[in-house]
């Protein structure tokens, strides 16, 4: 019986798709655990280095590092935009890019030019069409990004700041709130905005610098910016897996309802065909 | 009770050591330093080498390898921010150049990639149209 052949075919193809989305969901779920662990593992460093920076901001160094001094006039700003390499993770990249574009527009309206550094394939291909100046890129960092892969990309921006080509540096990344929620956000990296230090440190003091203040501060502040970007990248991986898990779960559920509907349509068509056949036979028998 | 000092050794990718100690040795840029409790505030860079921590509970001395980093000393806290990657000025420079090149390549690829995406879209449309025509023919034939 050739009833509903198309429907059967369609059900089969949706079932295959569902198998894929379900597999992706499970893979993302297990990867998310690891990504979250990695995110938490990198936190102590950024906390410790932030402490040191806030001590430093309150010490009275004879040498003021350019990263700590805000420039009055802003002619050009830099953005570091973190996105994922792969798609199928819901609105994660779209949201981050929307935030990035909005922030850049704001500066462009003030006649300030924008330099870009993109981390992740999605942002690179989207923003290269957007017509802004991309000065450095890092892609294919994988699930366990290494800080070594980011050093060069960040250094381009830091050098630009030191040489005065850009006057502010921002980081656009996704914040991992929980599995269901990831929020895009924009942070200022340079100049470094230090927090208020603890009360007991408020007297006049300074570090002993070895060998000298400049190289030590150079290294420390570079590491600080790198650690912030690294933290953003690791967090982005956790966001990616969580978003993908949720998106794939929704896709699997949708495939399920679609299959149910089609199954119903198929059964109805089959029943109608049988009824028709019977009535034809009955009518034929009556005619004889 | 002997005076102790709190030691934290962290790298960007993980926490390495945390505990109280009697004394800490670290390979500072100008030679090895030994830090005792109530040391003056100090900020220094580290060379690749070994950090030794003498735990306060009299346990065995801990050896931790660092490939450079930063040492911060506050009177009762020692923080070592260890590097995970081997760092040198030339290496960093090379990495920066590479990142720039990637950006240029991405921008140049733009045209090619766009054309490819466009072509793929047109192809998909053409296939869909063909399929519709075939379906219609089949239905008419039946």
PDB file of N, CA and C in Angstrom, chain A residues 182-278:
ATOM      1  N   UNK A 182      23.229  33.299  29.533  1.00  0.00           N
ATOM      2  CA  UNK A 182      24.542  33.864  29.264  1.00  0.00           C
ATOM      3  C   UNK A 182      24.312  35.309  28.840  1.00  0.00           C
ATOM      4  N   UNK A 183      25.099  36.201  29.439  1.00  0.00           N
ATOM      5  CA  UNK A 183      24.820  37.608  29.199  1.00  0.00           C
ATOM      6  C   UNK A 183      26.047  38.251  28.544  1.00  0.00           C
ATOM      7  N   UNK A 184      25.856  38.971  27.437  1.00  0.00           N
ATOM      8  CA  UNK A 184      27.003  39.672  26.858  1.00  0.00           C
ATOM      9  C   UNK A 184      27.349  40.895  27.694  1.00  0.00           C
ATOM     10  N   UNK A 185      28.630  41.233  27.742  1.00  0.00           N
ATOM     11  CA  UNK A 185      28.992  42.431  28.510  1.00  0.00           C
ATOM     12  C   UNK A 185      30.237  43.079  27.923  1.00  0.00           C
ATOM     13  N   UNK A 186      30.382  44.365  28.224  1.00  0.00           N
ATOM     14  CA  UNK A 186      31.519  45.144  27.751  1.00  0.00           C
ATOM     15  C   UNK A 186      32.297  45.627  28.969  1.00  0.00           C
ATOM     16  N   UNK A 187      33.593  45.324  29.010  1.00  0.00           N
ATOM     17  CA  UNK A 187      34.441  45.779  30.114  1.00  0.00           C
ATOM     18  C   UNK A 187      35.564  46.624  29.572  1.00  0.00           C
ATOM     19  N   UNK A 188      35.953  47.602  30.375  1.00  0.00           N
ATOM     20  CA  UNK A 188      37.113  48.398  29.976  1.00  0.00           C
ATOM     21  C   UNK A 188      38.385  47.724  30.487  1.00  0.00           C
ATOM     22  N   UNK A 189      39.316  47.459  29.579  1.00  0.00           N
ATOM     23  CA  UNK A 189      40.581  46.835  29.981  1.00  0.00           C
ATOM     24  C   UNK A 189      41.635  47.896  30.276  1.00  0.00           C
ATOM     25  N   UNK A 190      41.745  48.866  29.377  1.00  0.00           N
ATOM     26  CA  UNK A 190      42.756  49.911  29.529  1.00  0.00           C
ATOM     27  C   UNK A 190      42.115  51.280  29.355  1.00  0.00           C
ATOM     28  N   UNK A 191      42.504  52.289  30.073  1.00  0.00           N
ATOM     29  CA  UNK A 191      43.365  52.207  31.246  1.00  0.00           C
ATOM     30  C   UNK A 191      42.721  51.382  32.355  1.00  0.00           C
ATOM     31  N   UNK A 192      43.532  50.788  33.182  1.00  0.00           N
ATOM     32  CA  UNK A 192      43.037  49.893  34.217  1.00  0.00           C
ATOM     33  C   UNK A 192      42.342  50.701  35.311  1.00  0.00           C
ATOM     34  N   UNK A 193      41.092  50.337  35.554  1.00  0.00           N
ATOM     35  CA  UNK A 193      40.348  50.991  36.623  1.00  0.00           C
ATOM     36  C   UNK A 193      40.511  50.149  37.881  1.00  0.00           C
ATOM     37  N   UNK A 194      41.308  50.635  38.821  1.00  0.00           N
ATOM     38  CA  UNK A 194      41.596  49.840  40.016  1.00  0.00           C
ATOM     39  C   UNK A 194      40.495  50.006  41.048  1.00  0.00           C
ATOM     40  N   UNK A 195      40.319  48.965  41.856  1.00  0.00           N
ATOM     41  CA  UNK A 195      39.311  49.039  42.908  1.00  0.00           C
ATOM     42  C   UNK A 195      39.871  49.772  44.120  1.00  0.00           C
ATOM     43  N   UNK A 196      38.955  50.183  44.979  1.00  0.00           N
ATOM     44  CA  UNK A 196      39.376  50.804  46.234  1.00  0.00           C
ATOM     45  C   UNK A 196      40.076  49.760  47.099  1.00  0.00           C
ATOM     46  N   UNK A 197      41.261  50.060  47.585  1.00  0.00           N
ATOM     47  CA  UNK A 197      41.958  49.084  48.415  1.00  0.00           C
ATOM     48  C   UNK A 197      41.402  49.049  49.842  1.00  0.00           C
ATOM     49  N   UNK A 198      41.799  48.041  50.566  1.00  0.00           N
ATOM     50  CA  UNK A 198      41.324  47.887  51.945  1.00  0.00           C
ATOM     51  C   UNK A 198      41.804  49.053  52.808  1.00  0.00           C
ATOM     52  N   UNK A 199      41.073  49.285  53.894  1.00  0.00           N
ATOM     53  CA  UNK A 199      41.307  50.457  54.742  1.00  0.00           C
ATOM     54  C   UNK A 199      42.721  50.498  55.319  1.00  0.00           C
ATOM     55  N   UNK A 200      43.208  49.343  55.738  1.00  0.00           N
ATOM     56  CA  UNK A 200      44.486  49.343  56.469  1.00  0.00           C
ATOM     57  C   UNK A 200      45.683  49.694  55.586  1.00  0.00           C
ATOM     58  N   UNK A 201      45.436  49.744  54.271  1.00  0.00           N
ATOM     59  CA  UNK A 201      46.557  50.036  53.379  1.00  0.00           C
ATOM     60  C   UNK A 201      46.635  51.518  53.016  1.00  0.00           C
ATOM     61  N   UNK A 202      45.830  52.322  53.673  1.00  0.00           N
ATOM     62  CA  UNK A 202      45.707  53.692  53.195  1.00  0.00           C
ATOM     63  C   UNK A 202      46.786  54.638  53.699  1.00  0.00           C
ATOM     64  N   UNK A 203      47.874  54.136  54.171  1.00  0.00           N
ATOM     65  CA  UNK A 203      48.966  55.058  54.530  1.00  0.00           C
ATOM     66  C   UNK A 203      49.974  55.064  53.385  1.00  0.00           C
ATOM     67  N   UNK A 204      50.913  55.947  53.505  1.00  0.00           N
ATOM     68  CA  UNK A 204      51.859  56.131  52.407  1.00  0.00           C
ATOM     69  C   UNK A 204      52.901  55.013  52.396  1.00  0.00           C
ATOM     70  N   UNK A 205      52.949  54.262  51.317  1.00  0.00           N
ATOM     71  CA  UNK A 205      53.960  53.202  51.239  1.00  0.00           C
ATOM     72  C   UNK A 205      54.200  52.875  49.779  1.00  0.00           C
ATOM     73  N   UNK A 206      55.246  52.140  49.528  1.00  0.00           N
ATOM     74  CA  UNK A 206      55.509  51.679  48.170  1.00  0.00           C
ATOM     75  C   UNK A 206      56.258  50.360  48.219  1.00  0.00           C
ATOM     76  N   UNK A 207      56.182  49.651  47.128  1.00  0.00           N
ATOM     77  CA  UNK A 207      56.922  48.402  47.034  1.00  0.00           C
ATOM     78  C   UNK A 207      58.407  48.674  46.848  1.00  0.00           C
ATOM     79  N   UNK A 208      59.198  47.647  47.161  1.00  0.00           N
ATOM     80  CA  UNK A 208      60.569  47.623  46.674  1.00  0.00           C
ATOM     81  C   UNK A 208      60.469  46.925  45.318  1.00  0.00           C
ATOM     82  N   UNK A 209      60.963  47.567  44.285  1.00  0.00           N
ATOM     83  CA  UNK A 209      60.884  46.937  42.967  1.00  0.00           C
ATOM     84  C   UNK A 209      62.230  46.340  42.609  1.00  0.00           C
ATOM     85  N   UNK A 210      62.213  45.130  42.151  1.00  0.00           N
ATOM     86  CA  UNK A 210      63.452  44.507  41.719  1.00  0.00           C
ATOM     87  C   UNK A 210      63.269  43.961  40.313  1.00  0.00           C
ATOM     88  N   UNK A 211      64.036  44.254  39.332  1.00  0.00           N
ATOM     89  CA  UNK A 211      65.177  45.155  39.375  1.00  0.00           C
ATOM     90  C   UNK A 211      64.768  46.632  39.406  1.00  0.00           C
ATOM     91  N   UNK A 212      63.677  46.996  38.665  1.00  0.00           N
ATOM     92  CA  UNK A 212      63.244  48.386  38.633  1.00  0.00           C
ATOM     93  C   UNK A 212      61.748  48.426  38.474  1.00  0.00           C
ATOM     94  N   UNK A 213      61.150  49.574  38.729  1.00  0.00           N
ATOM     95  CA  UNK A 213      59.687  49.651  38.673  1.00  0.00           C
ATOM     96  C   UNK A 213      59.158  49.358  37.270  1.00  0.00           C
ATOM     97  N   UNK A 214      59.767  49.941  36.251  1.00  0.00           N
ATOM     98  CA  UNK A 214      59.181  49.874  34.911  1.00  0.00           C
ATOM     99  C   UNK A 214      59.023  48.444  34.378  1.00  0.00           C
ATOM    100  N   UNK A 215      60.129  47.670  34.327  1.00  0.00           N
ATOM    101  CA  UNK A 215      59.949  46.309  33.789  1.00  0.00           C
ATOM    102  C   UNK A 215      58.991  45.457  34.619  1.00  0.00           C
ATOM    103  N   UNK A 216      59.029  45.634  35.927  1.00  0.00           N
ATOM    104  CA  UNK A 216      58.151  44.835  36.787  1.00  0.00           C
ATOM    105  C   UNK A 216      56.695  45.190  36.505  1.00  0.00           C
ATOM    106  N   UNK A 217      56.408  46.496  36.452  1.00  0.00           N
ATOM    107  CA  UNK A 217      55.030  46.918  36.204  1.00  0.00           C
ATOM    108  C   UNK A 217      54.589  46.530  34.798  1.00  0.00           C
ATOM    109  N   UNK A 218      55.486  46.693  33.839  1.00  0.00           N
ATOM    110  CA  UNK A 218      55.180  46.278  32.465  1.00  0.00           C
ATOM    111  C   UNK A 218      54.668  44.854  32.454  1.00  0.00           C
ATOM    112  N   UNK A 219      55.465  43.996  33.076  1.00  0.00           N
ATOM    113  CA  UNK A 219      55.139  42.576  33.059  1.00  0.00           C
ATOM    114  C   UNK A 219      53.831  42.317  33.811  1.00  0.00           C
ATOM    115  N   UNK A 220      53.709  42.931  34.978  1.00  0.00           N
ATOM    116  CA  UNK A 220      52.538  42.688  35.814  1.00  0.00           C
ATOM    117  C   UNK A 220      51.253  43.120  35.107  1.00  0.00           C
ATOM    118  N   UNK A 221      51.274  44.323  34.532  1.00  0.00           N
ATOM    119  CA  UNK A 221      50.048  44.849  33.935  1.00  0.00           C
ATOM    120  C   UNK A 221      49.701  44.113  32.640  1.00  0.00           C
ATOM    121  N   UNK A 222      50.743  43.716  31.898  1.00  0.00           N
ATOM    122  CA  UNK A 222      50.488  42.908  30.701  1.00  0.00           C
ATOM    123  C   UNK A 222      49.815  41.599  31.098  1.00  0.00           C
ATOM    124  N   UNK A 223      50.363  40.957  32.139  1.00  0.00           N
ATOM    125  CA  UNK A 223      49.775  39.703  32.615  1.00  0.00           C
ATOM    126  C   UNK A 223      48.337  39.907  33.069  1.00  0.00           C
ATOM    127  N   UNK A 224      48.096  41.060  33.664  1.00  0.00           N
ATOM    128  CA  UNK A 224      46.750  41.336  34.172  1.00  0.00           C
ATOM    129  C   UNK A 224      45.743  41.369  33.018  1.00  0.00           C
ATOM    130  N   UNK A 225      46.091  42.131  31.977  1.00  0.00           N
ATOM    131  CA  UNK A 225      45.187  42.222  30.828  1.00  0.00           C
ATOM    132  C   UNK A 225      45.020  40.850  30.187  1.00  0.00           C
ATOM    133  N   UNK A 226      46.133  40.143  30.057  1.00  0.00           N
ATOM    134  CA  UNK A 226      46.057  38.803  29.466  1.00  0.00           C
ATOM    135  C   UNK A 226      45.159  37.891  30.280  1.00  0.00           C
ATOM    136  N   UNK A 227      45.273  37.996  31.595  1.00  0.00           N
ATOM    137  CA  UNK A 227      44.469  37.097  32.428  1.00  0.00           C
ATOM    138  C   UNK A 227      42.987  37.436  32.286  1.00  0.00           C
ATOM    139  N   UNK A 228      42.671  38.737  32.140  1.00  0.00           N
ATOM    140  CA  UNK A 228      41.261  39.109  31.958  1.00  0.00           C
ATOM    141  C   UNK A 228      40.719  38.553  30.646  1.00  0.00           C
ATOM    142  N   UNK A 229      41.530  38.676  29.588  1.00  0.00           N
ATOM    143  CA  UNK A 229      41.074  38.170  28.292  1.00  0.00           C
ATOM    144  C   UNK A 229      40.958  36.647  28.345  1.00  0.00           C
ATOM    145  N   UNK A 230      41.949  36.023  28.963  1.00  0.00           N
ATOM    146  CA  UNK A 230      41.917  34.561  29.070  1.00  0.00           C
ATOM    147  C   UNK A 230      40.665  34.102  29.819  1.00  0.00           C
ATOM    148  N   UNK A 231      40.395  34.804  30.912  1.00  0.00           N
ATOM    149  CA  UNK A 231      39.196  34.484  31.695  1.00  0.00           C
ATOM    150  C   UNK A 231      37.946  34.583  30.811  1.00  0.00           C
ATOM    151  N   UNK A 232      37.912  35.650  29.987  1.00  0.00           N
ATOM    152  CA  UNK A 232      36.788  35.827  29.069  1.00  0.00           C
ATOM    153  C   UNK A 232      36.671  34.675  28.091  1.00  0.00           C
ATOM    154  N   UNK A 233      37.814  34.217  27.590  1.00  0.00           N
ATOM    155  CA  UNK A 233      37.801  33.137  26.600  1.00  0.00           C
ATOM    156  C   UNK A 233      37.330  31.832  27.238  1.00  0.00           C
ATOM    157  N   UNK A 234      37.825  31.546  28.431  1.00  0.00           N
ATOM    158  CA  UNK A 234      37.437  30.302  29.101  1.00  0.00           C
ATOM    159  C   UNK A 234      35.953  30.333  29.441  1.00  0.00           C
ATOM    160  N   UNK A 235      35.505  31.501  29.882  1.00  0.00           N
ATOM    161  CA  UNK A 235      34.094  31.655  30.219  1.00  0.00           C
ATOM    162  C   UNK A 235      33.240  31.469  28.960  1.00  0.00           C
ATOM    163  N   UNK A 236      33.767  31.990  27.843  1.00  0.00           N
ATOM    164  CA  UNK A 236      33.042  31.868  26.583  1.00  0.00           C
ATOM    165  C   UNK A 236      32.865  30.404  26.173  1.00  0.00           C
ATOM    166  N   UNK A 237      33.866  29.581  26.446  1.00  0.00           N
ATOM    167  CA  UNK A 237      33.749  28.157  26.120  1.00  0.00           C
ATOM    168  C   UNK A 237      32.627  27.526  26.945  1.00  0.00           C
ATOM    169  N   UNK A 238      32.586  27.880  28.225  1.00  0.00           N
ATOM    170  CA  UNK A 238      31.516  27.351  29.080  1.00  0.00           C
ATOM    171  C   UNK A 238      30.155  27.820  28.573  1.00  0.00           C
ATOM    172  N   UNK A 239      30.092  29.101  28.192  1.00  0.00           N
ATOM    173  CA  UNK A 239      28.846  29.659  27.643  1.00  0.00           C
ATOM    174  C   UNK A 239      28.438  28.904  26.383  1.00  0.00           C
ATOM    175  N   UNK A 240      29.426  28.668  25.522  1.00  0.00           N
ATOM    176  CA  UNK A 240      29.138  28.011  24.244  1.00  0.00           C
ATOM    177  C   UNK A 240      28.498  26.655  24.479  1.00  0.00           C
ATOM    178  N   UNK A 241      29.122  25.864  25.359  1.00  0.00           N
ATOM    179  CA  UNK A 241      28.605  24.514  25.589  1.00  0.00           C
ATOM    180  C   UNK A 241      27.218  24.557  26.225  1.00  0.00           C
ATOM    181  N   UNK A 242      27.037  25.490  27.175  1.00  0.00           N
ATOM    182  CA  UNK A 242      25.726  25.584  27.831  1.00  0.00           C
ATOM    183  C   UNK A 242      24.669  26.004  26.827  1.00  0.00           C
ATOM    184  N   UNK A 243      25.003  27.007  26.007  1.00  0.00           N
ATOM    185  CA  UNK A 243      24.034  27.500  25.027  1.00  0.00           C
ATOM    186  C   UNK A 243      23.709  26.420  24.008  1.00  0.00           C
ATOM    187  N   UNK A 244      24.748  25.676  23.611  1.00  0.00           N
ATOM    188  CA  UNK A 244      24.521  24.625  22.627  1.00  0.00           C
ATOM    189  C   UNK A 244      23.633  23.535  23.218  1.00  0.00           C
ATOM    190  N   UNK A 245      23.904  23.206  24.465  1.00  0.00           N
ATOM    191  CA  UNK A 245      23.107  22.167  25.111  1.00  0.00           C
ATOM    192  C   UNK A 245      21.632  22.560  25.116  1.00  0.00           C
ATOM    193  N   UNK A 246      21.367  23.799  25.510  1.00  0.00           N
ATOM    194  CA  UNK A 246      19.975  24.260  25.586  1.00  0.00           C
ATOM    195  C   UNK A 246      19.351  24.307  24.188  1.00  0.00           C
ATOM    196  N   UNK A 247      20.119  24.830  23.220  1.00  0.00           N
ATOM    197  CA  UNK A 247      19.579  24.952  21.860  1.00  0.00           C
ATOM    198  C   UNK A 247      19.285  23.577  21.279  1.00  0.00           C
ATOM    199  N   UNK A 248      20.170  22.621  21.533  1.00  0.00           N
ATOM    200  CA  UNK A 248      19.982  21.289  20.970  1.00  0.00           C
ATOM    201  C   UNK A 248      18.843  20.552  21.663  1.00  0.00           C
ATOM    202  N   UNK A 249      18.662  20.843  22.942  1.00  0.00           N
ATOM    203  CA  UNK A 249      17.531  20.236  23.651  1.00  0.00           C
ATOM    204  C   UNK A 249      16.228  20.740  23.050  1.00  0.00           C
ATOM    205  N   UNK A 250      16.172  22.043  22.805  1.00  0.00           N
ATOM    206  CA  UNK A 250      14.975  22.624  22.199  1.00  0.00           C
ATOM    207  C   UNK A 250      14.742  22.014  20.818  1.00  0.00           C
ATOM    208  N   UNK A 251      15.827  21.838  20.057  1.00  0.00           N
ATOM    209  CA  UNK A 251      15.692  21.268  18.710  1.00  0.00           C
ATOM    210  C   UNK A 251      15.164  19.840  18.781  1.00  0.00           C
ATOM    211  N   UNK A 252      15.697  19.060  19.733  1.00  0.00           N
ATOM    212  CA  UNK A 252      15.227  17.671  19.875  1.00  0.00           C
ATOM    213  C   UNK A 252      13.755  17.642  20.249  1.00  0.00           C
ATOM    214  N   UNK A 253      13.357  18.530  21.173  1.00  0.00           N
ATOM    215  CA  UNK A 253      11.945  18.581  21.585  1.00  0.00           C
ATOM    216  C   UNK A 253      11.056  18.959  20.408  1.00  0.00           C
ATOM    217  N   UNK A 254      11.495  19.951  19.646  1.00  0.00           N
ATOM    218  CA  UNK A 254      10.707  20.372  18.488  1.00  0.00           C
ATOM    219  C   UNK A 254      10.574  19.247  17.478  1.00  0.00           C
ATOM    220  N   UNK A 255      11.674  18.527  17.271  1.00  0.00           N
ATOM    221  CA  UNK A 255      11.625  17.392  16.344  1.00  0.00           C
ATOM    222  C   UNK A 255      10.607  16.379  16.840  1.00  0.00           C
ATOM    223  N   UNK A 256      10.563  16.177  18.158  1.00  0.00           N
ATOM    224  CA  UNK A 256       9.607  15.233  18.748  1.00  0.00           C
ATOM    225  C   UNK A 256       8.168  15.620  18.448  1.00  0.00           C
ATOM    226  N   UNK A 257       7.818  16.892  18.657  1.00  0.00           N
ATOM    227  CA  UNK A 257       6.423  17.314  18.392  1.00  0.00           C
ATOM    228  C   UNK A 257       6.118  17.210  16.906  1.00  0.00           C
ATOM    229  N   UNK A 258       7.111  17.538  16.077  1.00  0.00           N
ATOM    230  CA  UNK A 258       6.914  17.442  14.629  1.00  0.00           C
ATOM    231  C   UNK A 258       6.621  15.999  14.230  1.00  0.00           C
ATOM    232  N   UNK A 259       7.376  15.081  14.808  1.00  0.00           N
ATOM    233  CA  UNK A 259       7.170  13.660  14.496  1.00  0.00           C
ATOM    234  C   UNK A 259       5.785  13.226  14.938  1.00  0.00           C
ATOM    235  N   UNK A 260       5.367  13.653  16.129  1.00  0.00           N
ATOM    236  CA  UNK A 260       4.032  13.294  16.621  1.00  0.00           C
ATOM    237  C   UNK A 260       2.954  13.770  15.660  1.00  0.00           C
ATOM    238  N   UNK A 261       3.068  15.037  15.229  1.00  0.00           N
ATOM    239  CA  UNK A 261       2.066  15.593  14.306  1.00  0.00           C
ATOM    240  C   UNK A 261       2.022  14.803  13.007  1.00  0.00           C
ATOM    241  N   UNK A 262       3.216  14.517  12.486  1.00  0.00           N
ATOM    242  CA  UNK A 262       3.279  13.803  11.211  1.00  0.00           C
ATOM    243  C   UNK A 262       2.731  12.396  11.352  1.00  0.00           C
ATOM    244  N   UNK A 263       3.025  11.786  12.493  1.00  0.00           N
ATOM    245  CA  UNK A 263       2.551  10.426  12.736  1.00  0.00           C
ATOM    246  C   UNK A 263       1.020  10.395  12.720  1.00  0.00           C
ATOM    247  N   UNK A 264       0.453  11.428  13.356  1.00  0.00           N
ATOM    248  CA  UNK A 264      -1.011  11.548  13.401  1.00  0.00           C
ATOM    249  C   UNK A 264      -1.561  11.697  11.986  1.00  0.00           C
ATOM    250  N   UNK A 265      -0.931  12.573  11.222  1.00  0.00           N
ATOM    251  CA  UNK A 265      -1.378  12.795   9.836  1.00  0.00           C
ATOM    252  C   UNK A 265      -1.271  11.502   9.037  1.00  0.00           C
ATOM    253  N   UNK A 266      -0.168  10.790   9.262  1.00  0.00           N
ATOM    254  CA  UNK A 266       0.038   9.530   8.549  1.00  0.00           C
ATOM    255  C   UNK A 266      -1.040   8.515   8.904  1.00  0.00           C
ATOM    256  N   UNK A 267      -1.321   8.383  10.194  1.00  0.00           N
ATOM    257  CA  UNK A 267      -2.338   7.417  10.629  1.00  0.00           C
ATOM    258  C   UNK A 267      -3.703   7.745  10.037  1.00  0.00           C
ATOM    259  N   UNK A 268      -4.011   9.038  10.026  1.00  0.00           N
ATOM    260  CA  UNK A 268      -5.305   9.464   9.475  1.00  0.00           C
ATOM    261  C   UNK A 268      -5.388   9.105   8.003  1.00  0.00           C
ATOM    262  N   UNK A 269      -4.323   9.407   7.290  1.00  0.00           N
ATOM    263  CA  UNK A 269      -4.309   9.132   5.846  1.00  0.00           C
ATOM    264  C   UNK A 269      -4.474   7.647   5.595  1.00  0.00           C
ATOM    265  N   UNK A 270      -3.780   6.855   6.427  1.00  0.00           N
ATOM    266  CA  UNK A 270      -3.848   5.403   6.269  1.00  0.00           C
ATOM    267  C   UNK A 270      -5.263   4.908   6.538  1.00  0.00           C
ATOM    268  N   UNK A 271      -5.849   5.414   7.622  1.00  0.00           N
ATOM    269  CA  UNK A 271      -7.210   5.009   7.991  1.00  0.00           C
ATOM    270  C   UNK A 271      -8.194   5.370   6.875  1.00  0.00           C
ATOM    271  N   UNK A 272      -8.012   6.595   6.346  1.00  0.00           N
ATOM    272  CA  UNK A 272      -8.924   7.041   5.278  1.00  0.00           C
ATOM    273  C   UNK A 272      -8.801   6.139   4.063  1.00  0.00           C
ATOM    274  N   UNK A 273      -7.578   5.739   3.743  1.00  0.00           N
ATOM    275  CA  UNK A 273      -7.363   4.878   2.570  1.00  0.00           C
ATOM    276  C   UNK A 273      -8.041   3.536   2.775  1.00  0.00           C
ATOM    277  N   UNK A 274      -7.904   2.986   4.008  1.00  0.00           N
ATOM    278  CA  UNK A 274      -8.517   1.681   4.291  1.00  0.00           C
ATOM    279  C   UNK A 274     -10.042   1.773   4.185  1.00  0.00           C
ATOM    280  N   UNK A 275     -10.584   2.831   4.801  1.00  0.00           N
ATOM    281  CA  UNK A 275     -12.033   3.013   4.768  1.00  0.00           C
ATOM    282  C   UNK A 275     -12.529   3.073   3.329  1.00  0.00           C
ATOM    283  N   UNK A 276     -11.759   3.833   2.546  1.00  0.00           N
ATOM    284  CA  UNK A 276     -12.178   3.995   1.153  1.00  0.00           C
ATOM    285  C   UNK A 276     -12.185   2.656   0.424  1.00  0.00           C
ATOM    286  N   UNK A 277     -11.129   1.895   0.660  1.00  0.00           N
ATOM    287  CA  UNK A 277     -10.996   0.611  -0.013  1.00  0.00           C
ATOM    288  C   UNK A 277     -12.164  -0.309   0.341  1.00  0.00           C
ATOM    289  N   UNK A 278     -12.459  -0.337   1.668  1.00  0.00           N
ATOM    290  CA  UNK A 278     -13.556  -1.193   2.119  1.00  0.00           C
ATOM    291  C   UNK A 278     -14.864  -0.778   1.468  1.00  0.00           C
TER     292      UNK A 278
END
